[in-house]
Amino acid sequence: MKKILIVLILLKVPSVLLAQEHAWIYFTDKENVTASINNPLTILTSRAIDRKTKHNISIDERDVPLNESYKSQIELSSGIEVKAKSKWFNAVHVIGSQSDINELLNFDFVASIDFADDSMNMISNQINHSNNKFEIEETFVNFDYGNTQNQIDMINVDDLHVLDYTGDGIIIAVLDSGFPNVNTMNAFERIRDAGRLFGGYDFINRTANIYDYTGNNHGTKVLSTMAGYVDNQFVGTAPDASYYVFRTEEAEQETPVEESYWVEAAERADSLGVDIINTSLGYKGYDNPNYSHSSSDLDGNSAFITRGANIAFEKGLLLVNSAGNSGASGVNAPADAAGVFSIGAVDENGIYASFSSVGSAIQPTQKPDVVARGKSTFVIGPNDLIIQNSGTSFSSPIMAGALACLMQALPDFTNAQIMQLVRESSNQFTLPDYLLGYGIPDFGASLVTALSNQNNNQDNIVVSSNPVKVFLDVRLPNNLETAQMYVVDVMGKMIIEKSVSQFNRINLQDLASGIYFLIIQTEDLNTTSFKILKE
């Protein structure tokens, strides 16, 4: 009799107590696709539309939200919890027992199911708790109230700051694990007072109260390397950019749903017209080893987050991601994606940091792409103290801030063009390796190269010796004998005005270093303009 009772009790165990699996449920279609694409303001902000238009990026079905009715029916299903959603993949991320998840195939709007555990042949109770992914970043070194001179000088982003390219007008989304005190710290007063801290969203707790979660401060320190400012002590690489902060990482555990949170946040960033995403996160091993990615999975196309990152790149976003702190174990997802600018770490002398994840032939492109200071990096903690931490978590945002400054200087360049400019300026561009990628970039050189290429042979007018040390050479086409030339500063103030003939050497020695504009106006009032850099 006792045995029968035991069987009956087991039969009554609810499905929510059975082994919980992670899976992506893909839908068959979406609502009002044509109408939404024809009226894009119903699904995207005007800034997002403008960015796509400028770079000839089409608005397509992926930009249309998924069918909320389908999502609601999944949520009401027995034993199922919906954790995240993705319009790009037209899918939701669910948790439930294998049998309850498979039941969802009975809905005619469910196209397919993809379990995070590829095998699903055996349920394993073995839980392999991964090491704290922030262990390296949370290890303090001897800190000093110095400043960020070395980490800025190393990549020559100060050359852009001198020209007043400090990220103004560029929006960066930071995807991370927690941002306590960002709304109150003195270190972020500069961006708050200027209205450049746009708030954000906690995709785990499903709340706009992004600063309520205080369980991890990794995001606060990451943000400081870009946006932090303490007079005479600390300057981030993009102190005048604007910022959204999104919580997508559960620091307390490591599960595949974090990949889905990340993709959902990237979609939100795209819709808001964000220019750059920085992610100091990466995924390979999970608490449950059945979900972990093998090294061969990190091929730039397989992991859910990697595929999402490649879509984000197609949408025009510039994605900057830490390579990871796994050393010889290799880069994490989404740093393996071809569309991601993956950042390794060096010390203050530009020497490889042993924890920095290395690339391999498995990735379709060179990984890491480039490196920045990630060992003993100066950051600001949630208590407003300047400290030093180590990790690619900090080399990545240092780079993202510098990229924002370059993007401000070159507003017509695409994400791919910006990335390639920075690669080409790096100190081992001709001989990249799996430790440092193309090496340490020179952002001043990137700007010079861009201006030199941009200004040659417009309307058959040739401008050479640009950037200018002393003389600027201007040659008019053979069919044009004379023209009027103007040199103006970035505020529009006239500096030089003169008539020019077919060949002219202009002395600019007395001009202060900076950006100027050369305007050539012909007799029929046609004008051609060039951007000039005076060294």
Short mmCIF file of C-alpha atoms in Angstrom, two decimals:
data_model
loop_
_atom_site.label_atom_id
_atom_site.label_comp_id
_atom_site.label_asym_id
_atom_site.label_seq_id
_atom_site.Cartn_x
_atom_site.Cartn_y
_atom_site.Cartn_z
CA MET A 1 0.00 0.00 0.00
CA LYS A 2 2.85 2.35 0.82
CA LYS A 3 4.39 1.73 -2.59
CA ILE A 4 1.13 2.69 -4.32
CA LEU A 5 0.93 5.91 -2.31
CA ILE A 6 4.47 6.82 -3.31
CA VAL A 7 3.65 6.33 -6.99
CA LEU A 8 0.53 8.47 -6.68
CA ILE A 9 2.48 11.25 -5.01
CA LEU A 10 5.10 11.21 -7.75
CA LEU A 11 2.41 11.42 -10.38
CA LYS A 12 1.13 14.61 -8.76
CA VAL A 13 4.51 16.41 -8.87
CA PRO A 14 3.86 19.55 -10.94
CA SER A 15 5.82 20.01 -14.12
CA VAL A 16 7.49 23.19 -12.80
CA LEU A 17 9.49 21.00 -10.40
CA LEU A 18 10.88 18.87 -13.21
CA ALA A 19 14.19 19.74 -14.88
CA GLN A 20 13.88 23.21 -16.37
CA GLU A 21 15.25 23.68 -19.88
CA HIS A 22 16.04 26.79 -21.90
CA ALA A 23 14.69 27.02 -25.43
CA TRP A 24 13.92 29.48 -28.21
CA ILE A 25 10.42 29.30 -29.70
CA TYR A 26 10.33 30.66 -33.27
CA PHE A 27 7.09 32.04 -34.70
CA THR A 28 5.80 31.62 -38.24
CA ASP A 29 4.85 35.22 -39.05
CA LYS A 30 4.21 38.76 -37.86
CA GLU A 31 1.29 41.17 -37.98
CA ASN A 32 0.97 44.21 -40.27
CA VAL A 33 4.43 43.82 -41.77
CA THR A 34 3.84 45.83 -44.96
CA ALA A 35 1.99 48.64 -43.16
CA SER A 36 4.71 48.89 -40.51
CA ILE A 37 7.53 49.06 -43.06
CA ASN A 38 5.64 51.70 -45.06
CA ASN A 39 5.11 53.73 -41.86
CA PRO A 40 8.41 53.22 -40.03
CA LEU A 41 7.69 55.82 -37.33
CA THR A 42 5.23 53.31 -35.88
CA ILE A 43 8.09 50.92 -35.08
CA LEU A 44 11.29 53.03 -34.93
CA THR A 45 12.33 56.43 -33.61
CA SER A 46 13.09 59.20 -36.10
CA ARG A 47 16.77 59.08 -35.10
CA ALA A 48 16.91 55.35 -35.89
CA ILE A 49 15.27 55.96 -39.29
CA ASP A 50 17.69 58.81 -40.05
CA ARG A 51 20.72 56.65 -39.21
CA LYS A 52 19.51 53.84 -41.46
CA THR A 53 18.70 56.27 -44.30
CA LYS A 54 22.12 57.96 -44.12
CA HIS A 55 23.91 54.63 -44.49
CA ASN A 56 21.44 53.08 -46.99
CA ILE A 57 20.25 50.43 -44.53
CA SER A 58 16.84 49.08 -45.42
CA ILE A 59 13.99 48.81 -42.93
CA ASP A 60 12.72 45.25 -43.21
CA GLU A 61 10.54 42.63 -41.55
CA ARG A 62 13.08 42.15 -38.75
CA ASP A 63 12.33 45.69 -37.53
CA VAL A 64 8.65 44.83 -37.04
CA PRO A 65 7.75 43.73 -33.48
CA LEU A 66 6.72 40.12 -32.95
CA ASN A 67 3.06 39.22 -32.50
CA GLU A 68 2.23 39.93 -28.83
CA SER A 69 -0.81 37.66 -29.09
CA TYR A 70 1.47 34.72 -29.88
CA LYS A 71 3.69 35.64 -26.94
CA SER A 72 0.67 35.84 -24.61
CA GLN A 73 -0.53 32.40 -25.61
CA ILE A 74 2.93 30.98 -24.90
CA GLU A 75 2.94 32.70 -21.49
CA LEU A 76 -0.40 31.09 -20.60
CA SER A 77 0.84 27.62 -21.49
CA SER A 78 1.25 25.11 -18.66
CA GLY A 79 4.70 25.05 -17.08
CA ILE A 80 6.14 27.74 -19.36
CA GLU A 81 7.83 30.98 -18.36
CA VAL A 82 8.72 33.52 -21.05
CA LYS A 83 11.99 35.24 -20.17
CA ALA A 84 12.83 37.33 -23.25
CA LYS A 85 11.71 38.13 -26.76
CA SER A 86 13.38 39.02 -30.07
CA LYS A 87 11.81 40.78 -33.04
CA TRP A 88 14.91 40.15 -35.17
CA PHE A 89 14.55 36.38 -34.72
CA ASN A 90 10.73 36.47 -34.30
CA ALA A 91 11.17 34.31 -31.22
CA VAL A 92 10.75 34.13 -27.46
CA HIS A 93 13.10 32.56 -24.93
CA VAL A 94 11.27 30.21 -22.54
CA ILE A 95 12.04 28.06 -19.53
CA GLY A 96 10.11 24.87 -18.84
CA SER A 97 10.33 21.11 -18.81
CA GLN A 98 11.28 19.42 -22.05
CA SER A 99 7.82 17.92 -22.42
CA ASP A 100 5.99 21.22 -21.73
CA ILE A 101 8.20 23.03 -24.23
CA ASN A 102 7.59 20.38 -26.88
CA GLU A 103 3.84 20.81 -26.33
CA LEU A 104 4.17 24.31 -27.77
CA LEU A 105 4.54 22.75 -31.23
CA ASN A 106 0.77 22.24 -31.08
CA PHE A 107 0.32 25.97 -31.72
CA ASP A 108 0.04 26.54 -35.46
CA PHE A 109 2.02 29.79 -35.13
CA VAL A 110 5.08 27.99 -33.71
CA ALA A 111 7.50 27.28 -36.55
CA SER A 112 10.24 25.53 -34.60
CA ILE A 113 11.88 25.00 -31.21
CA ASP A 114 15.60 25.26 -30.51
CA PHE A 115 16.75 23.87 -27.14
CA ALA A 116 19.86 25.37 -25.56
CA ASP A 117 20.93 21.79 -24.78
CA ASP A 118 21.68 20.48 -28.24
CA SER A 119 21.46 16.83 -27.30
CA MET A 120 18.39 16.64 -25.03
CA ASN A 121 19.02 12.89 -25.00
CA MET A 122 19.71 12.80 -21.29
CA ILE A 123 18.72 15.07 -18.46
CA SER A 124 21.72 15.67 -16.25
CA ASN A 125 21.45 16.87 -12.68
CA GLN A 126 25.12 17.73 -12.64
CA ILE A 127 25.48 21.46 -12.13
CA ASN A 128 28.87 22.85 -12.95
CA HIS A 129 28.91 26.27 -11.32
CA SER A 130 31.15 28.42 -13.45
CA ASN A 131 33.67 30.74 -11.93
CA ASN A 132 32.64 34.32 -11.32
CA LYS A 133 33.08 35.91 -14.75
CA PHE A 134 33.96 39.21 -13.07
CA GLU A 135 36.62 37.67 -10.83
CA ILE A 136 39.48 39.35 -12.67
CA GLU A 137 37.73 42.73 -12.89
CA GLU A 138 36.87 42.65 -9.17
CA THR A 139 40.48 42.00 -8.14
CA PHE A 140 41.93 45.29 -6.96
CA VAL A 141 45.53 46.24 -7.62
CA ASN A 142 47.40 48.99 -5.78
CA PHE A 143 45.25 51.96 -6.70
CA ASP A 144 46.39 55.50 -6.91
CA TYR A 145 44.57 58.81 -7.42
CA GLY A 146 46.29 59.26 -10.72
CA ASN A 147 44.49 60.04 -13.95
CA THR A 148 43.70 58.31 -17.20
CA GLN A 149 46.54 59.83 -19.20
CA ASN A 150 48.20 56.52 -20.10
CA GLN A 151 45.06 54.70 -21.27
CA ILE A 152 44.06 57.70 -23.39
CA ASP A 153 47.53 58.47 -24.73
CA MET A 154 48.10 54.82 -25.68
CA ILE A 155 45.48 55.01 -28.45
CA ASN A 156 45.96 58.75 -29.16
CA VAL A 157 42.32 59.61 -28.60
CA ASP A 158 43.59 62.84 -26.99
CA ASP A 159 44.39 63.96 -30.56
CA LEU A 160 40.63 63.94 -31.19
CA HIS A 161 39.79 65.61 -27.87
CA VAL A 162 42.10 68.52 -28.76
CA LEU A 163 40.01 69.00 -31.90
CA ASP A 164 36.86 69.04 -29.74
CA TYR A 165 35.76 65.57 -30.79
CA THR A 166 34.64 64.24 -27.41
CA GLY A 167 31.66 62.12 -28.47
CA ASP A 168 29.13 64.95 -28.66
CA GLY A 169 26.05 63.87 -30.62
CA ILE A 170 26.90 60.16 -30.46
CA ILE A 171 24.70 57.78 -28.45
CA ILE A 172 26.27 54.75 -26.75
CA ALA A 173 24.30 51.90 -25.17
CA VAL A 174 26.10 50.02 -22.41
CA LEU A 175 24.89 46.43 -21.87
CA ASP A 176 26.10 45.08 -18.54
CA SER A 177 25.26 43.63 -15.13
CA GLY A 178 24.47 46.56 -12.84
CA PHE A 179 24.77 50.35 -12.63
CA PRO A 180 24.33 51.34 -8.96
CA ASN A 181 24.76 55.03 -8.10
CA VAL A 182 25.28 56.19 -11.68
CA ASN A 183 22.31 58.52 -11.13
CA THR A 184 23.91 60.12 -8.04
CA MET A 185 27.71 59.83 -8.35
CA ASN A 186 29.80 62.97 -8.75
CA ALA A 187 31.80 61.22 -11.47
CA PHE A 188 28.77 61.25 -13.80
CA GLU A 189 27.54 64.73 -12.92
CA ARG A 190 28.92 66.11 -16.18
CA ILE A 191 26.73 63.91 -18.40
CA ARG A 192 23.71 64.18 -16.07
CA ASP A 193 23.79 67.99 -16.00
CA ALA A 194 24.12 68.09 -19.79
CA GLY A 195 21.09 65.79 -20.20
CA ARG A 196 23.28 63.07 -21.71
CA LEU A 197 22.35 60.24 -19.36
CA PHE A 198 19.22 58.88 -21.01
CA GLY A 199 18.40 56.21 -18.42
CA GLY A 200 17.79 52.65 -19.53
CA TYR A 201 16.06 49.38 -18.77
CA ASP A 202 16.58 46.27 -16.64
CA PHE A 203 15.68 43.37 -18.95
CA ILE A 204 15.98 40.84 -16.12
CA ASN A 205 13.63 42.48 -13.65
CA ARG A 206 11.56 44.06 -16.44
CA THR A 207 11.69 47.58 -15.07
CA ALA A 208 12.82 51.02 -16.19
CA ASN A 209 14.19 51.57 -12.69
CA ILE A 210 17.63 50.58 -13.90
CA TYR A 211 19.49 51.86 -10.84
CA ASP A 212 17.45 49.89 -8.29
CA TYR A 213 19.51 46.73 -8.71
CA THR A 214 22.60 46.97 -6.51
CA GLY A 215 23.80 43.36 -6.58
CA ASN A 216 26.68 44.08 -8.96
CA ASN A 217 28.53 47.28 -9.89
CA HIS A 218 30.44 46.08 -12.94
CA GLY A 219 28.46 48.32 -15.31
CA THR A 220 29.16 51.41 -13.22
CA LYS A 221 32.91 50.89 -13.55
CA VAL A 222 32.64 50.08 -17.26
CA LEU A 223 30.64 53.27 -17.89
CA SER A 224 33.22 55.34 -16.02
CA THR A 225 35.98 54.56 -18.55
CA MET A 226 33.89 56.36 -21.21
CA ALA A 227 31.68 58.85 -19.39
CA GLY A 228 33.46 59.47 -16.09
CA TYR A 229 34.84 62.92 -15.35
CA VAL A 230 36.66 64.14 -12.23
CA ASP A 231 38.37 67.48 -12.69
CA ASN A 232 42.16 67.10 -12.95
CA GLN A 233 41.95 63.43 -12.00
CA PHE A 234 39.92 61.37 -14.46
CA VAL A 235 38.60 61.81 -18.01
CA GLY A 236 36.75 59.06 -19.88
CA THR A 237 37.37 58.54 -23.57
CA ALA A 238 33.96 60.01 -24.57
CA PRO A 239 33.00 62.49 -21.83
CA ASP A 240 30.41 64.28 -23.98
CA ALA A 241 28.64 61.33 -25.60
CA SER A 242 25.11 60.38 -24.55
CA TYR A 243 24.36 57.08 -22.85
CA TYR A 244 21.69 54.43 -22.33
CA VAL A 245 22.39 51.73 -19.75
CA PHE A 246 20.77 48.30 -20.10
CA ARG A 247 21.03 45.43 -17.61
CA THR A 248 21.20 42.10 -19.45
CA GLU A 249 23.59 40.08 -17.28
CA GLU A 250 22.58 38.07 -14.18
CA ALA A 251 25.76 38.18 -12.14
CA GLU A 252 24.47 35.56 -9.71
CA GLN A 253 24.22 32.77 -12.30
CA GLU A 254 25.16 31.92 -15.87
CA THR A 255 22.33 30.70 -18.12
CA PRO A 256 21.52 30.95 -21.85
CA VAL A 257 18.69 33.44 -21.28
CA GLU A 258 21.35 36.13 -20.88
CA GLU A 259 22.06 35.81 -24.59
CA SER A 260 18.40 36.51 -25.27
CA TYR A 261 18.34 39.50 -22.91
CA TRP A 262 21.33 40.86 -24.82
CA VAL A 263 19.66 40.49 -28.22
CA GLU A 264 16.47 42.12 -26.93
CA ALA A 265 18.51 45.04 -25.58
CA ALA A 266 20.37 45.39 -28.89
CA GLU A 267 17.03 45.55 -30.68
CA ARG A 268 15.89 48.26 -28.26
CA ALA A 269 19.11 50.19 -28.87
CA ASP A 270 18.64 49.98 -32.64
CA SER A 271 15.05 51.23 -32.36
CA LEU A 272 16.21 54.19 -30.26
CA GLY A 273 18.79 55.27 -32.81
CA VAL A 274 21.84 54.30 -30.77
CA ASP A 275 25.13 54.54 -32.67
CA ILE A 276 27.45 52.31 -30.60
CA ILE A 277 26.89 49.37 -28.26
CA ASN A 278 29.54 48.46 -25.72
CA THR A 279 29.33 45.04 -24.11
CA SER A 280 31.86 43.99 -21.50
CA LEU A 281 30.29 40.53 -21.37
CA GLY A 282 30.88 37.22 -23.06
CA TYR A 283 29.41 33.72 -23.06
CA LYS A 284 30.87 30.27 -23.45
CA GLY A 285 30.47 28.14 -20.32
CA TYR A 286 27.20 27.88 -18.39
CA ASP A 287 26.30 26.59 -14.92
CA ASN A 288 24.68 23.63 -16.63
CA PRO A 289 27.40 22.27 -18.96
CA ASN A 290 24.77 20.91 -21.36
CA TYR A 291 24.19 24.50 -22.45
CA SER A 292 27.85 25.49 -22.82
CA HIS A 293 29.32 26.41 -26.19
CA SER A 294 32.18 24.30 -27.48
CA SER A 295 35.20 26.03 -28.99
CA SER A 296 33.97 25.01 -32.44
CA ASP A 297 30.65 26.78 -31.72
CA LEU A 298 32.51 30.08 -31.54
CA ASP A 299 32.75 30.28 -35.31
CA GLY A 300 31.17 33.70 -35.72
CA ASN A 301 27.78 32.31 -36.77
CA SER A 302 26.44 29.74 -34.28
CA ALA A 303 25.64 31.17 -30.84
CA PHE A 304 22.29 32.95 -30.53
CA ILE A 305 23.96 36.12 -29.25
CA THR A 306 26.51 36.02 -32.07
CA ARG A 307 23.82 35.75 -34.72
CA GLY A 308 22.01 38.64 -33.05
CA ALA A 309 25.19 40.71 -33.05
CA ASN A 310 25.66 40.15 -36.78
CA ILE A 311 22.11 41.38 -37.41
CA ALA A 312 22.83 44.46 -35.27
CA PHE A 313 25.87 45.15 -37.45
CA GLU A 314 23.71 44.83 -40.58
CA LYS A 315 21.36 47.38 -39.02
CA GLY A 316 24.22 49.89 -38.85
CA LEU A 317 25.21 49.65 -35.20
CA LEU A 318 28.89 49.72 -34.24
CA LEU A 319 29.32 46.87 -31.76
CA VAL A 320 32.30 46.89 -29.39
CA ASN A 321 32.82 43.82 -27.20
CA SER A 322 35.45 42.60 -24.76
CA ALA A 323 37.32 39.59 -26.14
CA GLY A 324 37.04 37.91 -22.73
CA ASN A 325 39.30 37.00 -19.82
CA SER A 326 39.80 33.35 -20.77
CA GLY A 327 43.37 33.57 -22.06
CA ALA A 328 44.31 30.56 -24.15
CA SER A 329 40.77 29.16 -23.86
CA GLY A 330 39.73 31.62 -26.56
CA VAL A 331 37.28 34.42 -27.24
CA ASN A 332 33.68 34.28 -26.05
CA ALA A 333 30.42 34.99 -27.87
CA PRO A 334 29.58 37.50 -29.31
CA ALA A 335 33.24 38.55 -29.66
CA ASP A 336 33.56 35.78 -32.27
CA ALA A 337 31.18 37.59 -34.65
CA ALA A 338 32.57 39.17 -37.79
CA GLY A 339 30.30 42.16 -37.17
CA VAL A 340 31.71 42.80 -33.69
CA PHE A 341 34.80 44.90 -32.96
CA SER A 342 36.43 42.64 -30.38
CA ILE A 343 38.89 44.19 -27.93
CA GLY A 344 41.76 42.47 -26.16
CA ALA A 345 43.86 43.83 -23.30
CA VAL A 346 47.42 45.07 -22.75
CA ASP A 347 49.17 46.63 -19.77
CA GLU A 348 50.34 50.24 -19.44
CA ASN A 349 53.39 49.43 -21.58
CA GLY A 350 51.36 47.92 -24.41
CA ILE A 351 52.35 44.35 -23.50
CA TYR A 352 49.82 41.50 -23.83
CA ALA A 353 47.84 40.85 -20.63
CA SER A 354 47.91 37.11 -19.95
CA PHE A 355 44.19 36.88 -19.13
CA SER A 356 43.09 38.41 -22.45
CA SER A 357 41.27 35.86 -24.62
CA VAL A 358 43.07 34.82 -27.78
CA GLY A 359 41.56 34.33 -31.20
CA SER A 360 41.89 31.31 -33.46
CA ALA A 361 41.38 30.09 -37.00
CA ILE A 362 37.84 29.06 -36.00
CA GLN A 363 36.66 32.67 -36.16
CA PRO A 364 35.90 33.94 -39.68
CA THR A 365 37.82 37.20 -39.11
CA GLN A 366 40.87 38.26 -37.13
CA LYS A 367 40.17 38.12 -33.39
CA PRO A 368 40.73 40.08 -31.33
CA ASP A 369 40.44 43.04 -33.67
CA VAL A 370 42.55 45.46 -31.63
CA VAL A 371 43.64 46.06 -28.03
CA ALA A 372 43.66 48.80 -25.39
CA ARG A 373 44.75 49.05 -21.80
CA GLY A 374 42.92 46.43 -19.75
CA LYS A 375 45.44 45.66 -17.03
CA SER A 376 45.46 47.97 -13.99
CA THR A 377 42.99 50.21 -15.79
CA PHE A 378 41.80 53.33 -13.98
CA VAL A 379 38.06 53.15 -13.29
CA ILE A 380 35.61 54.77 -10.88
CA GLY A 381 33.68 52.62 -8.41
CA PRO A 382 30.14 53.26 -7.14
CA ASN A 383 31.51 55.10 -4.11
CA ASP A 384 33.15 57.73 -6.38
CA LEU A 385 36.65 56.46 -5.65
CA ILE A 386 39.17 56.17 -8.49
CA ILE A 387 40.63 52.67 -8.39
CA GLN A 388 42.46 50.26 -10.69
CA ASN A 389 40.91 47.04 -12.00
CA SER A 390 41.95 44.63 -14.72
CA GLY A 391 40.03 42.90 -17.51
CA THR A 392 38.99 43.20 -21.13
CA SER A 393 35.79 44.58 -19.61
CA PHE A 394 37.65 47.89 -19.43
CA SER A 395 39.72 47.83 -22.61
CA SER A 396 36.43 47.46 -24.53
CA PRO A 397 34.69 50.65 -23.29
CA ILE A 398 37.93 52.64 -23.53
CA MET A 399 37.85 51.70 -27.22
CA ALA A 400 34.11 52.32 -27.57
CA GLY A 401 34.49 55.87 -26.25
CA ALA A 402 37.36 56.56 -28.65
CA LEU A 403 35.25 55.21 -31.53
CA ALA A 404 32.48 57.62 -30.55
CA CYS A 405 34.91 60.54 -30.91
CA LEU A 406 36.02 59.31 -34.33
CA MET A 407 32.42 58.79 -35.40
CA GLN A 408 31.65 62.38 -34.38
CA ALA A 409 34.55 63.58 -36.55
CA LEU A 410 33.45 61.40 -39.50
CA PRO A 411 29.63 61.42 -39.43
CA ASP A 412 29.24 60.07 -42.96
CA PHE A 413 31.35 56.95 -42.36
CA THR A 414 29.61 53.61 -41.87
CA ASN A 415 30.25 51.26 -38.96
CA ALA A 416 32.39 49.05 -41.22
CA GLN A 417 34.43 52.01 -42.48
CA ILE A 418 35.12 53.25 -38.95
CA MET A 419 36.24 49.78 -37.85
CA GLN A 420 38.56 49.38 -40.82
CA LEU A 421 40.11 52.83 -40.31
CA VAL A 422 41.01 51.92 -36.75
CA ARG A 423 42.41 48.52 -37.73
CA GLU A 424 44.60 50.12 -40.40
CA SER A 425 46.01 52.64 -37.91
CA SER A 426 47.08 49.90 -35.49
CA ASN A 427 50.73 49.10 -34.85
CA GLN A 428 50.73 45.56 -36.23
CA PHE A 429 48.19 45.91 -39.02
CA THR A 430 50.45 44.15 -41.54
CA LEU A 431 51.29 41.28 -39.16
CA PRO A 432 48.26 40.58 -36.93
CA ASP A 433 48.26 37.72 -34.43
CA TYR A 434 45.82 35.97 -32.11
CA LEU A 435 47.08 37.77 -28.99
CA LEU A 436 46.77 41.45 -29.98
CA GLY A 437 44.95 41.21 -33.29
CA TYR A 438 45.96 44.23 -35.35
CA GLY A 439 47.48 45.77 -32.25
CA ILE A 440 47.16 49.18 -30.57
CA PRO A 441 45.26 51.77 -32.67
CA ASP A 442 46.24 55.38 -33.26
CA PHE A 443 43.03 57.40 -33.44
CA GLY A 444 44.83 60.56 -34.50
CA ALA A 445 46.25 58.68 -37.48
CA SER A 446 42.80 57.26 -38.26
CA LEU A 447 41.38 60.76 -38.60
CA VAL A 448 44.30 61.96 -40.71
CA THR A 449 43.91 59.00 -43.08
CA ALA A 450 40.19 59.57 -43.42
CA LEU A 451 40.59 63.25 -44.20
CA SER A 452 43.37 62.61 -46.71
CA ASN A 453 41.29 60.05 -48.61
CA GLN A 454 38.13 62.12 -48.38
CA ASN A 455 39.55 65.33 -49.80
CA ASN A 456 41.30 64.21 -52.97
CA ASN A 457 39.88 64.95 -56.42
CA GLN A 458 36.44 66.33 -55.61
CA ASP A 459 34.95 67.89 -58.77
CA ASN A 460 38.43 67.57 -60.33
CA ILE A 461 39.83 69.97 -57.72
CA VAL A 462 42.88 68.39 -56.11
CA VAL A 463 43.83 69.30 -52.53
CA SER A 464 47.14 67.86 -51.31
CA SER A 465 49.50 68.20 -48.34
CA ASN A 466 46.51 67.64 -46.06
CA PRO A 467 46.93 67.35 -43.06
CA VAL A 468 48.81 70.64 -43.26
CA LYS A 469 52.02 71.55 -41.48
CA VAL A 470 52.78 74.79 -43.36
CA PHE A 471 51.53 74.79 -46.98
CA LEU A 472 48.27 73.58 -48.50
CA ASP A 473 48.40 72.86 -52.26
CA VAL A 474 45.25 73.41 -54.35
CA ARG A 475 45.02 72.61 -58.08
CA LEU A 476 42.02 73.65 -60.18
CA PRO A 477 40.91 71.69 -63.29
CA ASN A 478 42.17 72.84 -66.70
CA ASN A 479 38.79 74.28 -67.70
CA LEU A 480 38.74 76.61 -64.69
CA GLU A 481 41.13 79.56 -64.74
CA THR A 482 40.18 81.26 -61.49
CA ALA A 483 37.99 80.74 -58.46
CA GLN A 484 37.34 82.23 -55.07
CA MET A 485 38.78 80.42 -52.05
CA TYR A 486 37.66 80.68 -48.43
CA VAL A 487 39.09 79.07 -45.29
CA VAL A 488 36.69 79.03 -42.32
CA ASP A 489 36.89 77.52 -38.86
CA VAL A 490 34.42 75.02 -37.36
CA MET A 491 32.29 77.92 -36.05
CA GLY A 492 31.98 79.37 -39.55
CA LYS A 493 34.33 82.31 -38.96
CA MET A 494 36.17 83.48 -42.08
CA ILE A 495 39.95 83.05 -41.69
CA ILE A 496 41.24 83.49 -45.25
CA GLU A 497 39.61 84.82 -48.44
CA LYS A 498 41.46 85.10 -51.77
CA SER A 499 41.26 84.49 -55.50
CA VAL A 500 43.12 81.43 -56.75
CA SER A 501 44.35 80.26 -60.15
CA GLN A 502 45.05 76.79 -61.51
CA PHE A 503 47.86 75.98 -59.08
CA ASN A 504 48.14 77.54 -55.63
CA ARG A 505 50.28 77.06 -52.54
CA ILE A 506 48.51 78.48 -49.46
CA ASN A 507 50.55 79.32 -46.35
CA LEU A 508 48.64 78.19 -43.25
CA GLN A 509 51.60 78.31 -40.87
CA ASP A 510 49.99 80.92 -38.60
CA LEU A 511 46.77 78.93 -38.10
CA ALA A 512 46.30 77.17 -34.77
CA SER A 513 46.09 73.37 -34.83
CA GLY A 514 42.57 72.16 -35.52
CA ILE A 515 39.88 71.45 -38.11
CA TYR A 516 39.07 74.00 -40.84
CA PHE A 517 37.01 74.01 -44.02
CA LEU A 518 38.29 75.02 -47.45
CA ILE A 519 35.55 76.28 -49.77
CA ILE A 520 36.14 76.77 -53.50
CA GLN A 521 33.53 78.85 -55.35
CA THR A 522 33.57 79.15 -59.15
CA GLU A 523 32.26 82.02 -61.27
CA ASP A 524 28.94 80.22 -61.81
CA LEU A 525 28.64 79.98 -57.96
CA ASN A 526 29.20 76.22 -57.79
CA THR A 527 30.92 75.41 -54.51
CA THR A 528 33.08 72.49 -53.37
CA SER A 529 34.15 72.08 -49.74
CA PHE A 530 37.03 70.18 -48.13
CA LYS A 531 37.83 69.40 -44.53
CA ILE A 532 41.37 70.48 -43.59
CA LEU A 533 43.41 69.34 -40.60
CA LYS A 534 46.09 71.79 -39.46
CA GLU A 535 48.74 70.00 -37.41
#
